[in-house]
Amino acid sequence: MPFSLEAAFPALTPEQLQIVGDAPRAERVLALAGVLSSPPEAALSALSEASGLPLCSDPAIDGESLRILPARLVHEYQLAPIKDPAAPASNATNASDAGLGHSSLDTGDSDEAEPLAPLHLATAWPPSAEIQDWLATFTPRPLVWHLAPADRVRELIVANYGVGGGSLEDELDALDPVAAATETEADEDAAVVRFVTDVLAQGIADQATDVHFEPQEEALRIRYRIDGLLVPVPVPDNLRRFQDAIISRLKIMARLNISEKRLPQDGRINFKSGNTALDIRVSTFPCLYGESVSLRLLNQKKEAYNMDKLGMSPDEQAQINKVLDYPHGIILVTGPTGSGKSTSLNAFLRKINSPDLRIITIEDPVEYEVPGANQMQTRAEIGLTFASALRSVLRQDPDVIMVGEIRDLETAEISIRASLTGHLVFSTLHTNDAPGAITRLIDMGVEPFLVASAVELVIAQRLVRRLCPACARPVPADRDRVQADLVALGLPPSLADGITELAAPVGCRACRNTGYRGRVGVFEILHPKPLHDLIVKRESGHALTEQAIANGMTTLAQSGWDRVRKGQTTFDELLKALSTTD
């Protein structure tokens, strides 16, 4: 008997039945949990009992059966062939060894004397009669259904059929060669549109900051940047065939010249997926095997970070909050590209934001919306640079000014003049440590006495991957190894005294088996005022660092060691992040 929601849950009202029925298949259990006022796990268990389908909380893919069902059907109905959960583990085929290419279409003609083995399927919602009819056209094997968490089913589909696997499937080739010969160009265009949308939507779901389309000799490689690392995206086998169409689609979305393939181009895409609206920055670059396209995903509506979420300790927050209350001066955040400087500045702006302050920002690009602030996007192609915009901003009666980056002497001098005439100015610099920001400004040509007078605070920062809270485990600490790592960071080995265990990565589904999920900041906070005489004398960055440490400054390495001791990250992550520190 086909599954009936009304019969399974007779207590639900017509309005509640409609809410669940209108939800996408992958989200119906969440909708059911909402109307039942229960956790998703309890709703799935109740659905299993009501439908009579066994519950399988962690299904494993059946690599030998992957080719039986077309990818589009698998994606659309959110189901996946799995190993029999009741079968002994020793008899199960390793899915990673089986692979996509080791299976063939199931005809059922191999041995007529033996009954056909059942095909076990994991699904996020009990199948309808329509789904059962479709499956019968592809396999004569009896079907055994299992209910599984929707996110786990989705993981299996993406990992084994590829992101967007259902969009570019050569289904007409497989089912009807005559129909395939008459396939229209419009059909292929629609498939490419669906595929690009699927890739971007998956990037949003995985919290990627960048998406890269990279043509190789034999394939089009797609990678996401997640938590600062590049992660290959599983893609359909036939993706290379659609490479040119995919690149053209991205260029059309970004309003670029699709006929120009010899020169780099830059554009932007406004993209919406569900409730998420993105401003995507697009950059094309001609390479050996075609145009490489990089997308920076900027979600202006996403939840903004506060200083707690940045990972700042109470002492670090107290030091910064004190300066944020100043009526004027410059606060600089330094670090390499991708170290979270803009995120920190946004957190500071939100900390001081109030109706009695006029806040104006000059950014490239605008990465976060600050409620009540006046935010400007620079446009170098029409002469709207940081310096030219800053001159205009000073005539707008601002209280607080945020300049995305100090790149040249003109911007630096105007920023300092603004701070000395009663404005609080935030900006960023690319330096390895906090004292380096002082010497960088002087090297640009700013007079040392102006730097010493205007700069109130310099914060150097890095981002390190945070240990996954779901699977990280404490392990006994190897004293010799800990001491060696401390020395490598420039810290005294005596800090290892009393350390008996440290947290280590394990790996689970929640963190994609990496052992890490999200990132946490490491900070170095410098107060330049006590260094006034050294700055005016143009002392070196090394001399400034030594004196700042003597005055009590916590270095990046010391801040990182504090994160390691607290079980937030590991020495390996810290050493990678601080390897460029002078």
Coordinates of C-alpha atoms in Angstrom, one line a residue:
M1 CA 0.0 0.0 0.0
P2 CA 1.3 3.5 -0.9
F3 CA 2.1 5.7 2.1
S4 CA -0.6 8.0 3.2
L5 CA 0.3 10.9 5.6
E6 CA -3.4 11.3 6.5
A7 CA -3.7 7.7 7.6
A8 CA -0.3 7.6 9.3
F9 CA -1.0 10.8 11.4
P10 CA -4.8 11.1 11.8
A11 CA -4.4 13.7 14.5
L12 CA -2.9 16.3 12.1
T13 CA -5.2 19.1 10.9
P14 CA -5.7 19.8 7.2
E15 CA -3.5 22.9 7.6
Q16 CA -0.7 20.8 9.2
L17 CA -1.0 18.1 6.5
Q18 CA -0.6 20.8 3.8
I19 CA 2.5 22.2 5.5
V20 CA 4.1 18.8 5.5
G21 CA 2.9 17.8 2.0
D22 CA 4.0 21.1 0.4
A23 CA 7.6 20.8 1.8
P24 CA 10.3 19.4 -0.5
R25 CA 10.9 15.6 0.1
A26 CA 14.3 16.3 1.8
E27 CA 12.6 18.7 4.2
R28 CA 9.4 16.9 5.0
V29 CA 10.7 15.3 8.2
L30 CA 11.7 18.8 9.5
A31 CA 8.2 20.0 8.6
L32 CA 6.6 17.0 10.4
A33 CA 8.8 17.7 13.4
G34 CA 7.5 21.3 13.4
V35 CA 3.8 20.4 13.4
L36 CA 4.4 17.6 16.0
S37 CA 6.5 20.0 18.1
S38 CA 9.2 17.3 18.4
P39 CA 12.9 16.9 17.5
P40 CA 13.6 15.7 14.0
E41 CA 15.0 12.4 15.3
A42 CA 11.7 11.7 17.1
A43 CA 9.7 12.7 14.1
L44 CA 11.7 10.3 11.9
S45 CA 11.2 7.5 14.4
A46 CA 7.4 8.2 14.5
L47 CA 7.4 8.2 10.7
S48 CA 9.2 4.9 10.6
E49 CA 6.6 3.4 13.0
A50 CA 3.7 4.8 11.1
S51 CA 4.9 3.8 7.7
G52 CA 6.3 0.4 8.7
L53 CA 9.6 1.2 7.1
P54 CA 12.7 0.2 9.1
L55 CA 14.9 3.1 10.4
C56 CA 18.6 3.2 9.3
S57 CA 20.4 6.1 10.9
D58 CA 23.7 5.7 9.1
P59 CA 23.3 3.9 5.8
A60 CA 26.3 2.9 3.6
I61 CA 26.2 3.2 -0.2
D62 CA 26.0 0.1 -2.3
G63 CA 28.7 0.8 -4.9
E64 CA 27.7 -2.1 -7.1
S65 CA 24.1 -0.8 -7.5
L66 CA 24.9 2.9 -8.3
R67 CA 24.4 2.5 -12.0
I68 CA 21.0 1.0 -11.8
L69 CA 19.2 4.3 -11.2
P70 CA 19.7 7.5 -13.2
A71 CA 21.2 10.4 -11.3
R72 CA 18.3 12.7 -12.1
L73 CA 15.8 10.3 -10.5
V74 CA 18.0 9.8 -7.4
H75 CA 18.5 13.6 -6.9
E76 CA 14.8 14.5 -7.6
Y77 CA 13.4 11.8 -5.2
Q78 CA 16.2 11.9 -2.7
L79 CA 16.9 8.2 -2.5
A80 CA 20.1 6.1 -2.7
P81 CA 21.0 2.4 -3.1
I82 CA 22.5 1.2 0.1
K83 CA 24.0 -2.0 1.6
D84 CA 21.6 -4.3 3.5
P85 CA 21.9 -2.9 7.1
A86 CA 21.2 -6.5 8.4
A87 CA 24.0 -8.1 6.3
P88 CA 27.2 -9.1 8.0
A89 CA 29.9 -6.5 7.6
S90 CA 32.3 -9.1 6.1
N91 CA 30.0 -9.7 3.2
A92 CA 29.6 -6.1 2.3
T93 CA 31.3 -4.6 -0.7
N94 CA 33.5 -1.6 0.0
A95 CA 31.7 1.3 -1.7
S96 CA 34.9 3.3 -2.3
D97 CA 36.5 0.3 -4.1
A98 CA 33.4 -0.4 -6.1
G99 CA 33.2 3.1 -7.6
L100 CA 30.8 4.3 -10.2
G101 CA 32.5 2.5 -13.0
H102 CA 32.3 -1.0 -11.6
S103 CA 28.6 -1.4 -12.1
S104 CA 26.3 -2.0 -15.0
L105 CA 22.6 -1.6 -15.7
D106 CA 20.6 -4.3 -13.9
T107 CA 18.8 -6.4 -16.5
G108 CA 18.1 -9.4 -14.3
D109 CA 19.1 -11.8 -17.1
S110 CA 22.4 -13.0 -15.5
D111 CA 20.9 -16.1 -13.9
E112 CA 17.2 -16.8 -14.4
A113 CA 17.3 -19.8 -12.1
E114 CA 18.1 -17.7 -9.0
P115 CA 15.8 -15.1 -7.5
L116 CA 16.8 -11.5 -8.0
A117 CA 18.6 -10.0 -5.0
P118 CA 16.6 -7.2 -3.4
L119 CA 17.7 -3.6 -4.0
H120 CA 17.9 -1.7 -0.7
L121 CA 17.1 2.0 -0.9
A122 CA 17.5 4.7 1.7
T123 CA 15.0 7.5 1.4
A124 CA 14.2 10.7 3.3
W125 CA 10.4 10.1 3.0
P126 CA 8.3 7.1 2.3
P127 CA 8.0 6.5 -1.5
S128 CA 4.8 7.3 -3.4
A129 CA 3.2 5.0 -6.0
E130 CA 4.7 7.3 -8.7
I131 CA 8.2 6.7 -7.4
Q132 CA 7.7 3.0 -7.2
D133 CA 6.5 2.9 -10.8
W134 CA 9.5 4.9 -12.0
L135 CA 11.9 2.6 -10.3
A136 CA 10.2 -0.5 -11.9
T137 CA 11.2 0.8 -15.3
F138 CA 14.9 0.7 -14.4
T139 CA 15.2 -2.6 -12.4
P140 CA 13.1 -5.8 -11.9
R141 CA 14.7 -6.3 -8.5
P142 CA 12.4 -6.3 -5.5
L143 CA 12.8 -3.0 -3.5
V144 CA 13.4 -2.9 0.2
W145 CA 13.0 0.6 1.6
H146 CA 14.7 2.1 4.7
L147 CA 14.0 5.5 6.2
A148 CA 17.2 7.5 6.9
P149 CA 18.0 11.1 8.0
A150 CA 17.6 13.5 5.0
D151 CA 21.0 15.0 5.5
R152 CA 22.7 11.5 5.4
V153 CA 20.7 10.6 2.2
R154 CA 21.8 13.9 0.6
E155 CA 25.5 13.2 1.6
L156 CA 25.4 9.8 -0.1
I157 CA 23.9 11.2 -3.3
V158 CA 26.3 14.1 -3.6
A159 CA 29.4 12.0 -2.8
N160 CA 28.5 9.2 -5.2
Y161 CA 26.5 10.9 -8.0
G162 CA 28.2 14.3 -7.9
V163 CA 26.9 17.8 -7.2
G164 CA 24.3 18.5 -9.9
G165 CA 24.6 14.9 -11.1
G166 CA 20.9 14.8 -12.1
S167 CA 21.1 18.0 -14.1
L168 CA 23.7 16.9 -16.8
E169 CA 22.8 13.3 -17.0
D170 CA 22.7 11.8 -20.5
E171 CA 19.4 10.2 -19.7
L172 CA 18.1 10.4 -23.3
D173 CA 21.2 8.5 -24.5
A174 CA 20.4 5.7 -22.1
L175 CA 16.7 5.4 -22.7
D176 CA 16.0 6.4 -26.3
P177 CA 18.8 6.9 -28.9
V178 CA 16.3 8.4 -31.3
A179 CA 15.1 10.9 -28.8
A180 CA 18.7 11.7 -27.9
A181 CA 19.4 12.5 -31.6
T182 CA 16.7 15.1 -31.5
E183 CA 17.5 16.7 -28.2
T184 CA 17.3 20.4 -28.6
E185 CA 19.9 23.0 -27.7
A186 CA 17.3 24.5 -25.3
D187 CA 17.3 21.3 -23.3
E188 CA 21.0 21.3 -22.9
D189 CA 21.0 25.0 -21.9
A190 CA 18.4 24.3 -19.3
A191 CA 20.5 21.4 -17.9
V192 CA 23.5 23.7 -17.6
V193 CA 21.5 26.3 -15.8
R194 CA 20.3 23.7 -13.4
F195 CA 23.8 22.4 -12.8
V196 CA 25.3 25.8 -12.1
T197 CA 22.5 26.5 -9.7
D198 CA 23.0 23.2 -8.0
V199 CA 26.8 23.9 -7.6
L200 CA 26.2 27.3 -6.0
A201 CA 23.4 26.0 -3.8
Q202 CA 25.7 23.2 -2.5
G203 CA 28.4 25.7 -1.9
I204 CA 26.1 27.8 0.3
A205 CA 25.0 24.6 2.2
D206 CA 28.6 23.7 2.8
Q207 CA 29.4 27.3 3.9
A208 CA 32.0 27.8 1.2
T209 CA 33.6 31.2 0.8
D210 CA 34.8 30.6 -2.8
V211 CA 33.9 28.3 -5.7
H212 CA 36.6 27.6 -8.4
F213 CA 35.9 26.2 -11.8
E214 CA 39.2 25.0 -13.2
P215 CA 39.6 23.4 -16.6
Q216 CA 42.1 20.5 -16.7
E217 CA 43.3 18.5 -19.7
E218 CA 40.7 15.7 -19.2
A219 CA 38.2 17.2 -16.8
L220 CA 36.6 20.4 -15.4
R221 CA 37.6 20.5 -11.7
I222 CA 35.3 22.3 -9.2
R223 CA 36.5 23.1 -5.7
Y224 CA 35.0 24.9 -2.7
R225 CA 37.1 26.8 -0.2
I226 CA 35.7 25.7 3.2
D227 CA 37.3 26.8 6.5
G228 CA 40.2 28.2 4.5
L229 CA 41.0 24.9 2.7
L230 CA 40.2 23.9 -0.9
V231 CA 37.8 20.9 -1.0
P232 CA 37.3 19.0 -4.3
V233 CA 33.6 18.8 -5.3
P234 CA 32.3 15.4 -6.5
V235 CA 31.0 16.0 -10.1
P236 CA 29.3 13.9 -12.8
D237 CA 31.5 11.8 -15.0
N238 CA 30.4 13.7 -18.2
L239 CA 31.1 17.2 -16.9
R240 CA 34.0 17.8 -19.4
R241 CA 31.5 17.7 -22.3
F242 CA 29.6 20.7 -20.8
Q243 CA 32.7 22.8 -19.9
D244 CA 32.3 25.6 -22.4
A245 CA 28.6 25.8 -21.7
I246 CA 29.1 26.0 -18.0
I247 CA 31.8 28.8 -18.3
S248 CA 29.6 30.7 -20.7
R249 CA 26.6 30.4 -18.3
L250 CA 28.7 31.9 -15.5
K251 CA 29.9 34.7 -17.7
I252 CA 26.3 35.5 -18.8
M253 CA 25.2 35.6 -15.2
A254 CA 28.0 38.0 -14.4
R255 CA 27.2 40.1 -17.5
L256 CA 30.6 39.5 -19.0
N257 CA 31.6 39.3 -22.7
I258 CA 31.3 35.6 -23.5
S259 CA 33.2 36.0 -26.8
E260 CA 36.3 37.4 -25.1
K261 CA 38.3 34.4 -23.9
R262 CA 41.8 35.9 -24.1
L263 CA 41.7 38.5 -21.3
P264 CA 40.7 38.3 -17.7
Q265 CA 37.3 39.8 -16.8
D266 CA 35.6 40.7 -13.6
G267 CA 31.9 40.9 -12.8
R268 CA 29.2 40.1 -10.2
I269 CA 26.2 37.9 -9.8
N270 CA 23.1 38.5 -7.6
F271 CA 22.1 34.9 -6.6
K272 CA 19.3 33.7 -4.4
S273 CA 19.0 30.1 -3.0
G274 CA 16.0 29.6 -0.6
N275 CA 16.2 32.4 1.9
T276 CA 19.9 33.2 1.2
A277 CA 20.7 36.1 -1.1
L278 CA 24.3 36.3 -2.3
D279 CA 26.4 39.0 -4.0
I280 CA 28.9 36.9 -5.9
R281 CA 32.1 38.4 -7.2
V282 CA 33.3 36.7 -10.5
S283 CA 36.8 36.6 -11.9
T284 CA 37.7 34.8 -15.1
F285 CA 41.3 34.0 -16.1
P286 CA 42.5 32.4 -19.4
C287 CA 44.4 29.2 -18.8
L288 CA 45.9 26.4 -20.9
Y289 CA 42.7 24.3 -21.2
G290 CA 40.1 27.1 -21.1
E291 CA 39.0 29.9 -18.8
S292 CA 39.3 29.4 -15.0
V293 CA 36.4 31.1 -13.1
S294 CA 36.6 32.0 -9.4
L295 CA 33.5 33.0 -7.4
R296 CA 33.7 34.8 -4.1
L297 CA 30.4 34.2 -2.2
L298 CA 29.4 37.2 -0.1
N299 CA 26.3 36.8 2.0
Q300 CA 25.5 40.3 3.2
K301 CA 22.5 39.0 5.2
K302 CA 24.3 36.3 7.1
E303 CA 24.6 36.3 10.8
A304 CA 27.3 38.8 11.8
Y305 CA 30.1 37.9 14.1
N306 CA 30.5 39.4 17.5
M307 CA 33.8 39.3 19.5
D308 CA 32.8 36.2 21.3
K309 CA 32.2 34.3 18.1
L310 CA 35.5 35.6 16.7
G311 CA 37.2 33.7 19.6
M312 CA 38.5 36.6 21.6
S313 CA 39.2 36.0 25.2
P314 CA 37.6 38.2 27.9
D315 CA 40.9 40.0 28.4
E316 CA 41.3 40.7 24.6
Q317 CA 37.7 42.0 24.5
A318 CA 38.3 44.3 27.4
Q319 CA 41.4 45.8 25.8
I320 CA 39.5 46.4 22.5
N321 CA 36.3 47.7 24.1
K322 CA 38.2 50.3 26.0
V323 CA 39.6 51.8 22.8
L324 CA 36.3 51.5 21.0
D325 CA 34.9 54.0 23.5
Y326 CA 37.5 56.6 22.4
P327 CA 36.0 59.6 20.5
H328 CA 38.9 59.7 17.9
G329 CA 42.0 57.8 16.8
I330 CA 42.8 55.0 14.4
I331 CA 42.3 51.3 15.1
L332 CA 44.1 49.0 12.6
V333 CA 43.6 45.3 12.0
T334 CA 46.5 43.6 10.2
G335 CA 47.1 40.1 8.7
P336 CA 47.4 38.3 5.4
T337 CA 44.5 37.9 2.9
G338 CA 41.8 35.7 4.4
S339 CA 42.7 36.2 8.0
G340 CA 39.3 37.7 8.9
K341 CA 40.2 41.4 9.1
S342 CA 37.0 42.6 7.6
T343 CA 35.0 40.3 9.8
S344 CA 36.7 41.8 12.9
L345 CA 36.1 45.4 11.8
N346 CA 32.4 44.5 11.2
A347 CA 32.2 43.1 14.8
F348 CA 33.7 46.3 16.1
L349 CA 31.3 48.5 14.2
R350 CA 28.3 46.5 15.5
K351 CA 29.7 46.8 19.0
I352 CA 29.6 50.6 18.9
N353 CA 26.7 51.0 16.6
S354 CA 24.0 53.3 18.1
P355 CA 21.4 55.8 16.9
D356 CA 23.6 58.8 18.0
L357 CA 26.6 57.8 15.9
R358 CA 26.9 58.5 12.1
I359 CA 28.9 55.6 10.7
I360 CA 30.2 55.6 7.1
T361 CA 32.2 52.7 5.6
I362 CA 34.2 52.6 2.4
E363 CA 34.7 49.0 1.3
D364 CA 35.9 46.8 -1.6
P365 CA 33.6 44.9 -1.6
V366 CA 30.9 45.4 1.0
E367 CA 31.0 42.1 2.7
Y368 CA 28.5 42.6 5.6
E369 CA 25.5 44.9 6.1
V370 CA 25.7 47.0 9.2
P371 CA 22.2 48.2 10.2
G372 CA 22.1 52.0 10.2
A373 CA 25.5 52.5 8.7
N374 CA 26.1 54.3 5.4
Q375 CA 28.2 51.8 3.3
M376 CA 30.0 52.7 0.1
Q377 CA 31.5 50.4 -2.6
T378 CA 34.7 51.7 -4.2
R379 CA 34.8 51.7 -8.0
A380 CA 38.3 52.2 -9.3
E381 CA 37.2 52.2 -12.9
I382 CA 35.4 55.5 -12.5
G383 CA 38.0 57.0 -10.1
L384 CA 36.2 56.2 -6.8
T385 CA 39.2 54.9 -4.9
F386 CA 39.6 54.7 -1.1
A387 CA 41.4 58.0 -1.1
S388 CA 38.9 59.9 -3.2
A389 CA 36.0 58.4 -1.3
L390 CA 37.6 59.3 2.0
R391 CA 37.9 62.9 1.0
S392 CA 34.2 63.1 0.3
V393 CA 33.3 61.2 3.4
L394 CA 35.0 63.8 5.6
R395 CA 32.4 66.3 4.3
Q396 CA 29.5 64.0 5.4
D397 CA 29.8 64.8 9.1
P398 CA 30.8 61.3 10.2
D399 CA 31.5 60.2 13.7
V400 CA 33.1 56.8 12.7
I401 CA 34.7 56.0 9.4
M402 CA 35.7 52.5 8.3
V403 CA 38.2 52.4 5.4
G404 CA 38.5 48.9 3.9
E405 CA 42.2 49.0 3.5
I406 CA 45.1 51.5 3.6
R407 CA 46.9 50.8 0.4
D408 CA 48.8 54.0 -0.3
L409 CA 50.3 57.2 1.2
E410 CA 47.3 59.3 0.2
T411 CA 44.8 57.1 2.0
A412 CA 47.0 56.8 5.0
E413 CA 47.5 60.6 5.4
I414 CA 43.8 61.3 5.0
S415 CA 42.9 58.6 7.6
I416 CA 45.4 60.1 10.0
R417 CA 44.1 63.6 9.4
A418 CA 40.6 62.4 10.0
S419 CA 41.5 60.8 13.3
L420 CA 43.3 63.9 14.5
T421 CA 40.3 66.1 13.7
G422 CA 37.9 64.1 15.9
H423 CA 36.9 61.0 14.1
L424 CA 37.3 57.3 15.1
V425 CA 38.8 55.5 12.1
F426 CA 38.9 51.8 11.4
S427 CA 41.1 50.2 8.7
T428 CA 43.3 47.3 7.7
L429 CA 46.9 46.7 6.6
H430 CA 48.7 43.7 5.2
T431 CA 51.5 43.0 7.8
N432 CA 52.6 39.9 9.6
D433 CA 52.4 41.3 13.1
A434 CA 51.0 44.3 15.0
P435 CA 54.3 46.3 15.3
G436 CA 54.8 45.8 11.6
A437 CA 51.8 48.1 11.0
I438 CA 53.6 51.0 12.6
T439 CA 56.7 50.5 10.4
R440 CA 54.6 50.0 7.3
L441 CA 52.9 53.4 7.7
I442 CA 56.2 55.0 8.2
D443 CA 57.7 53.2 5.2
M444 CA 54.7 54.6 3.2
G445 CA 55.8 58.1 4.0
V446 CA 53.7 59.0 7.0
E447 CA 55.6 61.1 9.5
P448 CA 56.5 59.0 12.6
F449 CA 55.1 61.6 15.0
L450 CA 51.7 61.5 13.2
V451 CA 51.7 57.7 13.5
A452 CA 52.5 57.9 17.2
S453 CA 49.8 60.5 17.8
A454 CA 47.0 59.0 15.7
V455 CA 47.2 55.2 16.1
E456 CA 45.4 54.0 19.3
L457 CA 45.4 50.3 18.7
V458 CA 46.8 47.7 16.3
I459 CA 45.4 44.1 16.2
A460 CA 47.2 41.4 14.3
Q461 CA 45.2 38.3 13.7
R462 CA 45.1 34.8 12.0
L463 CA 42.4 32.3 11.6
V464 CA 43.0 28.6 12.5
R465 CA 40.7 25.7 12.0
R466 CA 38.6 24.9 15.1
L467 CA 38.5 21.3 16.4
C468 CA 35.1 19.8 15.7
P469 CA 33.2 19.8 19.0
A470 CA 31.3 16.7 18.0
C471 CA 34.3 14.4 17.7
A472 CA 37.4 16.0 19.2
R473 CA 38.9 13.9 21.9
P474 CA 41.7 14.5 24.5
V475 CA 44.8 12.4 24.1
P476 CA 47.9 12.1 26.3
A477 CA 50.4 14.9 25.5
D478 CA 53.9 13.9 24.4
R479 CA 56.0 16.3 26.5
D480 CA 59.0 16.3 24.0
R481 CA 56.7 16.9 21.1
V482 CA 54.9 19.8 22.9
Q483 CA 58.2 21.4 23.9
A484 CA 59.4 21.1 20.3
D485 CA 56.2 22.7 19.0
L486 CA 56.5 25.5 21.5
V487 CA 60.1 26.2 20.5
A488 CA 59.0 26.3 16.8
L489 CA 56.5 29.0 17.7
G490 CA 59.2 31.0 19.5
L491 CA 57.8 30.2 23.0
P492 CA 59.7 28.9 26.0
P493 CA 59.5 25.0 26.3
S494 CA 58.7 25.4 30.0
L495 CA 55.1 26.2 29.0
A496 CA 54.7 22.5 28.6
D497 CA 55.1 21.9 32.3
G498 CA 51.9 20.4 33.8
I499 CA 50.3 19.6 30.4
T500 CA 49.2 16.0 30.5
E501 CA 46.7 15.9 27.6
L502 CA 45.6 18.0 24.6
A503 CA 42.6 17.8 22.3
A504 CA 43.1 16.0 19.0
P505 CA 41.0 15.7 15.8
V506 CA 39.1 12.5 15.1
G507 CA 36.7 13.0 12.2
C508 CA 33.0 12.5 11.8
R509 CA 30.1 13.2 9.4
A510 CA 29.6 16.7 11.0
C511 CA 33.1 17.8 10.0
R512 CA 33.3 15.8 6.7
N513 CA 35.9 13.5 8.5
T514 CA 38.4 16.3 8.7
G515 CA 38.3 16.6 12.5
Y516 CA 37.8 20.4 12.2
R517 CA 34.7 22.5 11.8
G518 CA 34.7 26.3 11.6
R519 CA 37.6 28.6 12.5
V520 CA 38.7 30.6 15.5
G521 CA 40.8 33.7 15.7
V522 CA 44.3 34.2 17.1
F523 CA 45.1 37.8 18.1
E524 CA 48.0 40.1 19.0
I525 CA 47.0 43.4 20.5
L526 CA 49.4 46.4 20.5
H527 CA 48.9 49.7 22.3
P528 CA 51.4 52.1 20.5
K529 CA 51.2 55.0 23.0
P530 CA 53.8 53.5 25.4
L531 CA 56.1 53.2 22.3
H532 CA 55.8 56.8 21.3
D533 CA 59.5 57.7 21.7
L534 CA 60.7 54.5 19.8
I535 CA 58.2 55.3 16.9
V536 CA 59.4 58.9 16.6
K537 CA 63.0 57.6 16.5
R538 CA 62.0 55.3 13.6
E539 CA 63.1 52.2 15.5
S540 CA 62.8 48.8 13.8
G541 CA 59.8 46.6 14.0
H542 CA 62.0 44.1 16.0
A543 CA 62.8 46.8 18.6
L544 CA 59.1 47.8 18.8
T545 CA 58.1 44.1 19.3
E546 CA 60.6 43.6 22.1
Q547 CA 59.4 46.6 24.0
A548 CA 55.8 45.8 23.4
I549 CA 56.3 42.3 24.9
A550 CA 58.1 43.9 27.8
N551 CA 55.1 46.1 28.3
G552 CA 52.8 43.0 28.4
M553 CA 51.7 42.4 24.8
T554 CA 50.5 38.9 24.1
T555 CA 51.9 37.7 20.8
L556 CA 50.2 35.7 18.1
A557 CA 52.1 32.6 19.3
Q558 CA 51.0 33.1 22.9
S559 CA 47.4 33.7 21.9
G560 CA 47.5 30.5 19.8
W561 CA 49.0 28.4 22.6
D562 CA 46.1 29.6 24.8
R563 CA 43.7 28.2 22.1
V564 CA 45.6 24.9 22.0
R565 CA 45.4 24.6 25.8
K566 CA 41.7 25.2 25.8
G567 CA 41.1 22.5 23.2
Q568 CA 40.0 24.8 20.5
T569 CA 42.7 24.0 17.9
T570 CA 46.0 22.1 17.5
F571 CA 49.7 22.8 17.2
D572 CA 49.6 21.7 13.5
E573 CA 47.0 24.3 12.7
L574 CA 48.8 27.0 14.6
L575 CA 52.1 26.3 13.0
K576 CA 50.5 26.5 9.5
A577 CA 48.8 29.8 10.3
L578 CA 51.9 31.5 11.9
S579 CA 54.5 30.2 9.4
T580 CA 54.6 33.6 7.7
T581 CA 55.2 35.5 10.9
D582 CA 58.5 37.3 11.1

